[in-house]
Coordinates of C-alpha atoms and ligand atoms in Angstrom, one line a residue:
M1 CA -75.0 -165.8 -288.6
S2 CA -78.4 -164.0 -288.7
S3 CA -79.2 -161.3 -291.1
L4 CA -79.6 -157.7 -289.9
E5 CA -83.3 -158.0 -291.0
Q6 CA -83.9 -161.0 -288.8
R7 CA -82.3 -159.2 -285.8
F8 CA -84.0 -155.9 -286.5
P9 CA -87.4 -156.4 -288.2
N10 CA -88.2 -152.7 -287.7
K11 CA -85.3 -151.9 -290.0
R12 CA -84.4 -148.4 -288.7
I13 CA -81.0 -147.0 -289.4
L14 CA -79.2 -143.6 -289.2
I15 CA -76.1 -142.9 -291.3
T16 CA -73.8 -139.9 -290.8
G17 CA -72.2 -138.5 -294.0
A18 CA -74.7 -140.3 -296.1
T19 CA -74.4 -138.0 -299.1
S20 CA -71.2 -139.3 -300.6
G21 CA -68.8 -142.3 -300.9
L22 CA -69.2 -145.1 -298.3
G23 CA -72.1 -143.4 -296.5
K24 CA -74.1 -143.2 -299.7
A25 CA -73.2 -146.8 -300.6
F26 CA -74.5 -147.9 -297.2
A27 CA -77.7 -145.9 -297.7
L28 CA -78.4 -147.5 -301.1
E29 CA -77.5 -151.0 -299.9
F30 CA -79.9 -150.7 -296.9
A31 CA -82.5 -149.2 -299.2
R32 CA -82.4 -152.2 -301.5
R33 CA -83.1 -154.3 -298.3
G34 CA -86.1 -152.2 -297.6
W35 CA -84.9 -150.3 -294.6
R36 CA -86.0 -146.9 -293.2
I37 CA -83.0 -144.7 -293.4
A38 CA -82.2 -141.4 -291.7
V39 CA -80.1 -139.8 -294.5
T40 CA -77.9 -137.2 -292.8
G41 CA -75.2 -134.9 -294.0
L42 CA -74.1 -131.3 -294.3
D43 CA -75.5 -130.2 -297.6
A44 CA -79.4 -130.0 -297.8
A45 CA -79.4 -130.4 -301.6
E46 CA -77.2 -133.5 -301.5
I47 CA -79.2 -135.0 -298.6
M48 CA -82.4 -134.6 -300.8
E49 CA -80.7 -136.1 -303.8
T50 CA -79.5 -139.1 -301.7
A51 CA -82.9 -139.5 -300.1
E52 CA -84.5 -139.6 -303.6
A53 CA -82.0 -142.3 -304.6
V54 CA -82.9 -144.3 -301.4
R55 CA -86.6 -144.2 -302.3
S56 CA -86.0 -145.3 -305.8
A57 CA -84.0 -148.2 -304.5
G58 CA -86.9 -149.4 -302.3
G59 CA -86.1 -147.7 -298.9
E60 CA -87.9 -145.1 -296.9
A61 CA -85.9 -141.9 -296.2
L62 CA -85.9 -139.3 -293.4
E63 CA -83.8 -136.4 -294.4
M64 CA -81.9 -134.3 -291.9
V65 CA -79.0 -131.9 -291.8
L66 CA -76.5 -133.3 -289.2
D67 CA -73.2 -131.7 -288.7
V68 CA -71.3 -134.4 -286.8
T69 CA -69.2 -131.8 -285.0
R70 CA -72.3 -130.5 -283.2
C71 CA -73.7 -132.7 -280.4
E72 CA -77.0 -130.8 -280.5
H73 CA -77.5 -132.0 -284.1
F74 CA -77.3 -135.6 -282.9
E75 CA -79.8 -134.8 -280.1
A76 CA -82.2 -133.4 -282.6
A77 CA -81.7 -136.4 -284.9
A78 CA -82.5 -138.7 -282.0
Q79 CA -85.7 -136.8 -281.3
R80 CA -86.7 -137.0 -285.0
V81 CA -86.2 -140.8 -285.3
T82 CA -88.0 -141.4 -282.0
Q83 CA -91.0 -139.3 -283.2
A84 CA -91.0 -140.8 -286.7
W85 CA -90.1 -144.4 -286.0
H86 CA -90.3 -144.9 -282.2
G87 CA -86.6 -145.6 -282.0
L88 CA -83.6 -146.8 -284.0
D89 CA -81.9 -150.2 -284.5
V90 CA -78.6 -149.4 -286.3
L91 CA -76.3 -146.3 -286.0
I92 CA -73.5 -145.8 -288.6
N93 CA -70.9 -143.3 -287.6
N94 CA -69.4 -142.9 -291.0
A95 CA -68.7 -139.2 -291.7
G96 CA -65.0 -138.4 -291.9
V97 CA -62.3 -136.2 -293.4
S98 CA -58.7 -137.0 -294.1
D99 CA -55.5 -135.0 -294.0
A100 CA -51.8 -135.5 -294.5
G101 CA -48.6 -133.8 -293.8
R102 CA -45.6 -133.7 -291.5
M103 CA -46.0 -133.1 -287.8
D104 CA -43.6 -130.2 -288.0
G105 CA -45.0 -128.9 -291.3
E106 CA -48.4 -128.9 -293.0
L107 CA -50.4 -130.4 -290.2
T108 CA -51.3 -127.2 -288.4
L109 CA -53.1 -127.2 -285.1
D110 CA -56.3 -126.1 -286.9
N111 CA -56.0 -129.1 -289.1
W112 CA -55.6 -131.3 -286.1
R113 CA -58.7 -129.8 -284.4
L114 CA -60.8 -130.3 -287.5
L115 CA -59.9 -133.9 -287.7
M116 CA -60.5 -134.5 -284.0
D117 CA -63.9 -132.8 -284.4
V118 CA -65.1 -134.6 -287.5
N119 CA -63.5 -138.0 -286.9
V120 CA -63.5 -138.5 -283.1
W121 CA -65.9 -136.2 -281.4
S122 CA -68.6 -137.2 -283.9
V123 CA -68.3 -140.8 -282.8
V124 CA -68.4 -139.8 -279.1
Y125 CA -71.5 -137.6 -279.7
G126 CA -73.2 -140.3 -281.8
C127 CA -72.6 -143.1 -279.3
R128 CA -73.5 -141.0 -276.3
T129 CA -76.7 -139.8 -277.9
F130 CA -77.9 -143.0 -279.4
I131 CA -76.9 -145.7 -276.9
P132 CA -79.9 -144.7 -274.7
V133 CA -82.2 -144.8 -277.8
L134 CA -80.9 -148.3 -278.7
K135 CA -81.3 -149.5 -275.1
K136 CA -84.9 -148.3 -275.1
V137 CA -85.8 -150.5 -278.0
G138 CA -84.0 -153.5 -276.4
G139 CA -80.7 -153.5 -278.4
G140 CA -79.1 -152.5 -281.6
H141 CA -75.9 -152.3 -283.5
I142 CA -73.3 -149.5 -283.8
L143 CA -71.0 -149.4 -286.7
N144 CA -68.0 -147.0 -286.4
V145 CA -66.1 -146.3 -289.6
A146 CA -62.4 -146.1 -288.7
S147 CA -59.7 -146.9 -291.2
G148 CA -56.7 -149.2 -291.9
A149 CA -54.8 -146.0 -291.1
G150 CA -55.8 -146.4 -287.4
L151 CA -54.0 -149.8 -287.4
G152 CA -51.1 -149.3 -289.7
C153 CA -50.0 -145.7 -288.8
L154 CA -48.3 -144.7 -292.1
P155 CA -45.9 -141.7 -291.9
E156 CA -47.0 -138.1 -292.6
M157 CA -50.6 -138.8 -291.6
A158 CA -50.4 -138.4 -287.8
S159 CA -53.7 -136.6 -287.3
Y160 CA -55.7 -139.0 -289.5
N161 CA -54.0 -142.0 -288.0
A162 CA -54.6 -140.8 -284.4
T163 CA -58.3 -140.0 -285.0
K164 CA -58.9 -143.4 -286.5
A165 CA -56.9 -145.2 -283.8
A166 CA -59.2 -143.5 -281.3
V167 CA -62.3 -144.8 -283.2
V168 CA -60.8 -148.3 -283.0
A169 CA -60.3 -147.9 -279.2
I170 CA -63.8 -146.5 -278.6
S171 CA -65.3 -149.4 -280.6
A172 CA -63.4 -152.1 -278.9
T173 CA -64.3 -150.7 -275.5
L174 CA -68.0 -150.5 -276.3
K175 CA -68.1 -154.0 -277.8
T176 CA -67.6 -155.4 -274.2
E177 CA -69.3 -152.6 -272.3
L178 CA -72.6 -152.8 -274.2
I179 CA -72.9 -156.6 -274.3
T180 CA -75.4 -156.7 -271.4
D181 CA -77.6 -154.2 -273.3
D182 CA -77.7 -156.4 -276.4
I183 CA -75.9 -153.7 -278.4
D184 CA -73.3 -155.0 -280.8
V185 CA -70.4 -153.0 -282.1
T186 CA -68.4 -153.2 -285.3
C187 CA -65.4 -151.1 -286.3
A188 CA -64.7 -150.9 -290.0
C189 CA -61.0 -150.5 -291.0
P190 CA -60.9 -150.2 -294.8
T191 CA -57.9 -149.2 -296.8
A192 CA -58.2 -147.1 -300.0
F193 CA -61.5 -147.2 -301.9
R194 CA -62.9 -144.7 -304.4
S195 CA -64.7 -141.7 -302.9
N196 CA -64.5 -138.0 -302.6
I197 CA -62.3 -138.0 -299.5
A198 CA -59.1 -137.0 -301.3
N199 CA -60.8 -134.0 -303.0
N200 CA -60.8 -131.4 -300.3
D201 CA -58.6 -128.4 -300.9
R202 CA -56.2 -129.1 -298.0
V203 CA -55.6 -132.7 -299.2
R204 CA -55.2 -131.6 -302.8
Q205 CA -52.5 -129.1 -301.9
C206 CA -50.7 -131.5 -299.6
T207 CA -47.0 -131.9 -300.5
S208 CA -45.9 -134.7 -298.3
V209 CA -44.7 -137.8 -300.2
A210 CA -46.8 -140.3 -298.1
G211 CA -49.9 -138.1 -298.2
K212 CA -49.6 -137.6 -301.9
G213 CA -49.0 -141.4 -302.5
I214 CA -52.1 -142.4 -300.4
M215 CA -54.3 -139.8 -302.1
E216 CA -53.1 -141.0 -305.5
E217 CA -54.0 -144.6 -304.4
I218 CA -57.5 -143.5 -303.5
K219 CA -58.0 -142.0 -306.9
R220 CA -56.5 -144.9 -308.8
T221 CA -57.9 -147.9 -306.9
K222 CA -60.6 -150.1 -308.5
V223 CA -62.1 -150.9 -305.1
T224 CA -65.6 -149.3 -304.9
A225 CA -67.5 -147.9 -301.9
E226 CA -70.3 -150.4 -302.8
S227 CA -68.1 -153.5 -302.4
V228 CA -66.6 -152.1 -299.2
A229 CA -70.1 -151.4 -297.8
Q230 CA -71.3 -154.9 -298.6
Y231 CA -68.3 -156.5 -297.0
I232 CA -68.8 -154.5 -293.8
I233 CA -72.5 -155.4 -293.6
R234 CA -71.5 -159.1 -293.8
S235 CA -69.1 -158.5 -290.9
M236 CA -71.9 -156.9 -288.8
E237 CA -74.0 -159.9 -289.6
K238 CA -71.3 -162.2 -288.3
G239 CA -71.0 -160.2 -285.1
K240 CA -67.4 -159.2 -285.9
L241 CA -65.7 -156.4 -283.9
F242 CA -63.3 -155.6 -286.8
S243 CA -64.2 -155.5 -290.4
L244 CA -61.2 -155.4 -292.7
P245 CA -62.5 -155.4 -296.2
Q246 CA -59.2 -155.4 -298.1
A247 CA -56.2 -157.8 -298.1
D248 CA -53.7 -155.0 -297.3
A249 CA -55.8 -154.0 -294.3
R250 CA -55.7 -157.5 -293.0
A251 CA -52.0 -157.8 -293.6
M252 CA -51.3 -154.5 -291.9
W253 CA -53.5 -155.5 -288.9
A254 CA -51.7 -158.9 -288.5
A255 CA -48.2 -157.5 -289.0
S256 CA -48.6 -154.5 -286.7
R257 CA -50.0 -156.7 -284.0
W258 CA -47.9 -159.8 -284.2
M259 CA -44.5 -158.3 -285.3
P260 CA -44.8 -154.6 -284.3
E261 CA -41.0 -153.9 -284.5
K262 CA -40.5 -155.7 -287.8
Y263 CA -43.6 -154.0 -289.3
R264 CA -42.3 -150.6 -288.3
N265 CA -38.8 -151.3 -289.6
L266 CA -40.2 -152.4 -293.0
L267 CA -42.4 -149.3 -293.2
T268 CA -39.4 -147.1 -292.3
Y269 CA -37.3 -148.8 -295.0
L270 CA -40.0 -148.3 -297.7
F271 CA -40.5 -144.7 -296.7
N272 CA -36.7 -143.9 -296.7
K273 CA -36.3 -145.5 -300.1
R274 CA -39.4 -143.9 -301.5
M275 CA -40.9 -147.2 -302.4
W276 CA -44.6 -148.6 -302.4
L277 CA -47.0 -145.8 -301.5
F278 CA -44.1 -143.5 -300.8
A279 CA -43.3 -143.0 -304.4
P280 CA -46.0 -140.6 -305.6
G281 CA -46.2 -139.9 -309.3
K282 CA -44.7 -143.2 -310.4
Ligands
NAP301 N1 -62.0 -143.5 -299.1 C1 -61.0 -144.2 -298.5 O1 -60.1 -144.7 -299.0 C2 -61.2 -144.5 -297.0 C3 -60.4 -145.4 -296.4 C4 -60.5 -145.7 -295.0 C5 -61.5 -145.1 -294.3 N2 -62.3 -144.2 -294.9 C6 -63.4 -143.6 -294.0 O2 -64.6 -143.8 -294.6 C7 -65.5 -142.8 -294.2 C8 -66.3 -142.3 -295.3 O3 -65.4 -141.6 -296.2 P1 -65.5 -141.6 -297.8 O4 -64.2 -142.1 -298.3 O5 -66.7 -142.2 -298.2 O6 -65.4 -140.0 -298.1 P2 -66.4 -139.0 -298.7 O7 -66.9 -139.5 -300.1 O8 -65.7 -137.7 -298.7 O9 -67.7 -139.0 -297.7 C9 -67.5 -138.4 -296.4 C10 -68.9 -137.9 -296.0 O10 -68.8 -137.3 -294.7 C11 -69.4 -136.0 -294.8 N3 -68.9 -135.1 -293.8 C12 -67.7 -134.4 -293.7 N4 -67.7 -133.6 -292.7 C13 -68.9 -133.7 -292.1 C14 -69.5 -133.1 -291.0 N5 -68.9 -132.1 -290.2 N6 -70.8 -133.4 -290.6 C15 -71.5 -134.3 -291.4 N7 -71.0 -134.9 -292.4 C16 -69.7 -134.6 -292.8 C17 -69.2 -135.6 -296.2 O11 -70.1 -134.5 -296.5 P3 -69.7 -133.4 -297.6 O12 -69.4 -134.2 -298.9 O13 -70.8 -132.5 -297.7 O14 -68.4 -132.7 -297.0 C18 -69.5 -136.9 -296.9 O15 -70.9 -137.1 -297.1 C19 -64.7 -141.8 -293.4 O16 -64.8 -141.9 -292.0 C20 -63.3 -142.1 -293.9 O17 -62.3 -141.7 -293.0 C21 -62.2 -143.9 -296.2

């Protein structure tokens, strides 16, 4: 295992959705390691605030507004890092939004489109734009943040599950495809950790039992974004394709792959009986 600093002495990284939760935790962790960080997000004031925190923690910050649903924003970001730093070493496709609800109920087509745009197209735009940049400097590392949801497929979360499963598939494909370019790929699949993800209005108003249960879990869990970020960085250093920071993610991964029918029967039983995550408010 070699540290990311040994592999990438120029220490140049871009993080999407760096103004909150896991993205901010990555930014501060890389800042403590002395990296140059392109701090990107939607809100200019929050970007400035995060960039200040990065500088205080020992990193260098390049602020930029980057809406991940817009390919031209990725292209502008690639130009900025090329001008400022002559390239990039690590790309973290982190920005994401969640949603929940039944397929025949709360999950409207507009909700589906939003999730596809923010969670899937962002990764496509990011990879397509930055693979040539990484190739130009002789290699790099792409980290795509998916979710345990993309492996475990809990009920009443079809859009979120589908988008994160797509990120898993893109990452696995690229891991092999990019090997000759010396570009490594890691796909992070955390389960619940504390962040702002459950605070958007759509999610707050969601009435589905599974959706509510999972959002309550995110609010109640003691797992921090910082501990998840540190685990994922260690996975990148080990050259892992999958980074599964929590035990429930690892259990779901193993069960859904080795015993797919039994795993689905168990989930169906728990859902029908309103047990485990499917008993919100208990
Ligand atoms: N928290 C969990 O339990 C959990 C579990 C598994 C996976 N994840 C994944 O972890 C990643 C980070 O989420 P988080 O939990 O840290 O949530 P968070 O605190 O809500 O952070 C998400 C970040 O993405 C940004 N973002 C949203 N839409 C964007 C857009 N169109 N363009 C650019 N940035 C955008 C947000 O900006 P604004 O704040 O300005 O909207 C925010 O900075 C996501 O991919 C999520 O799916 C989270």
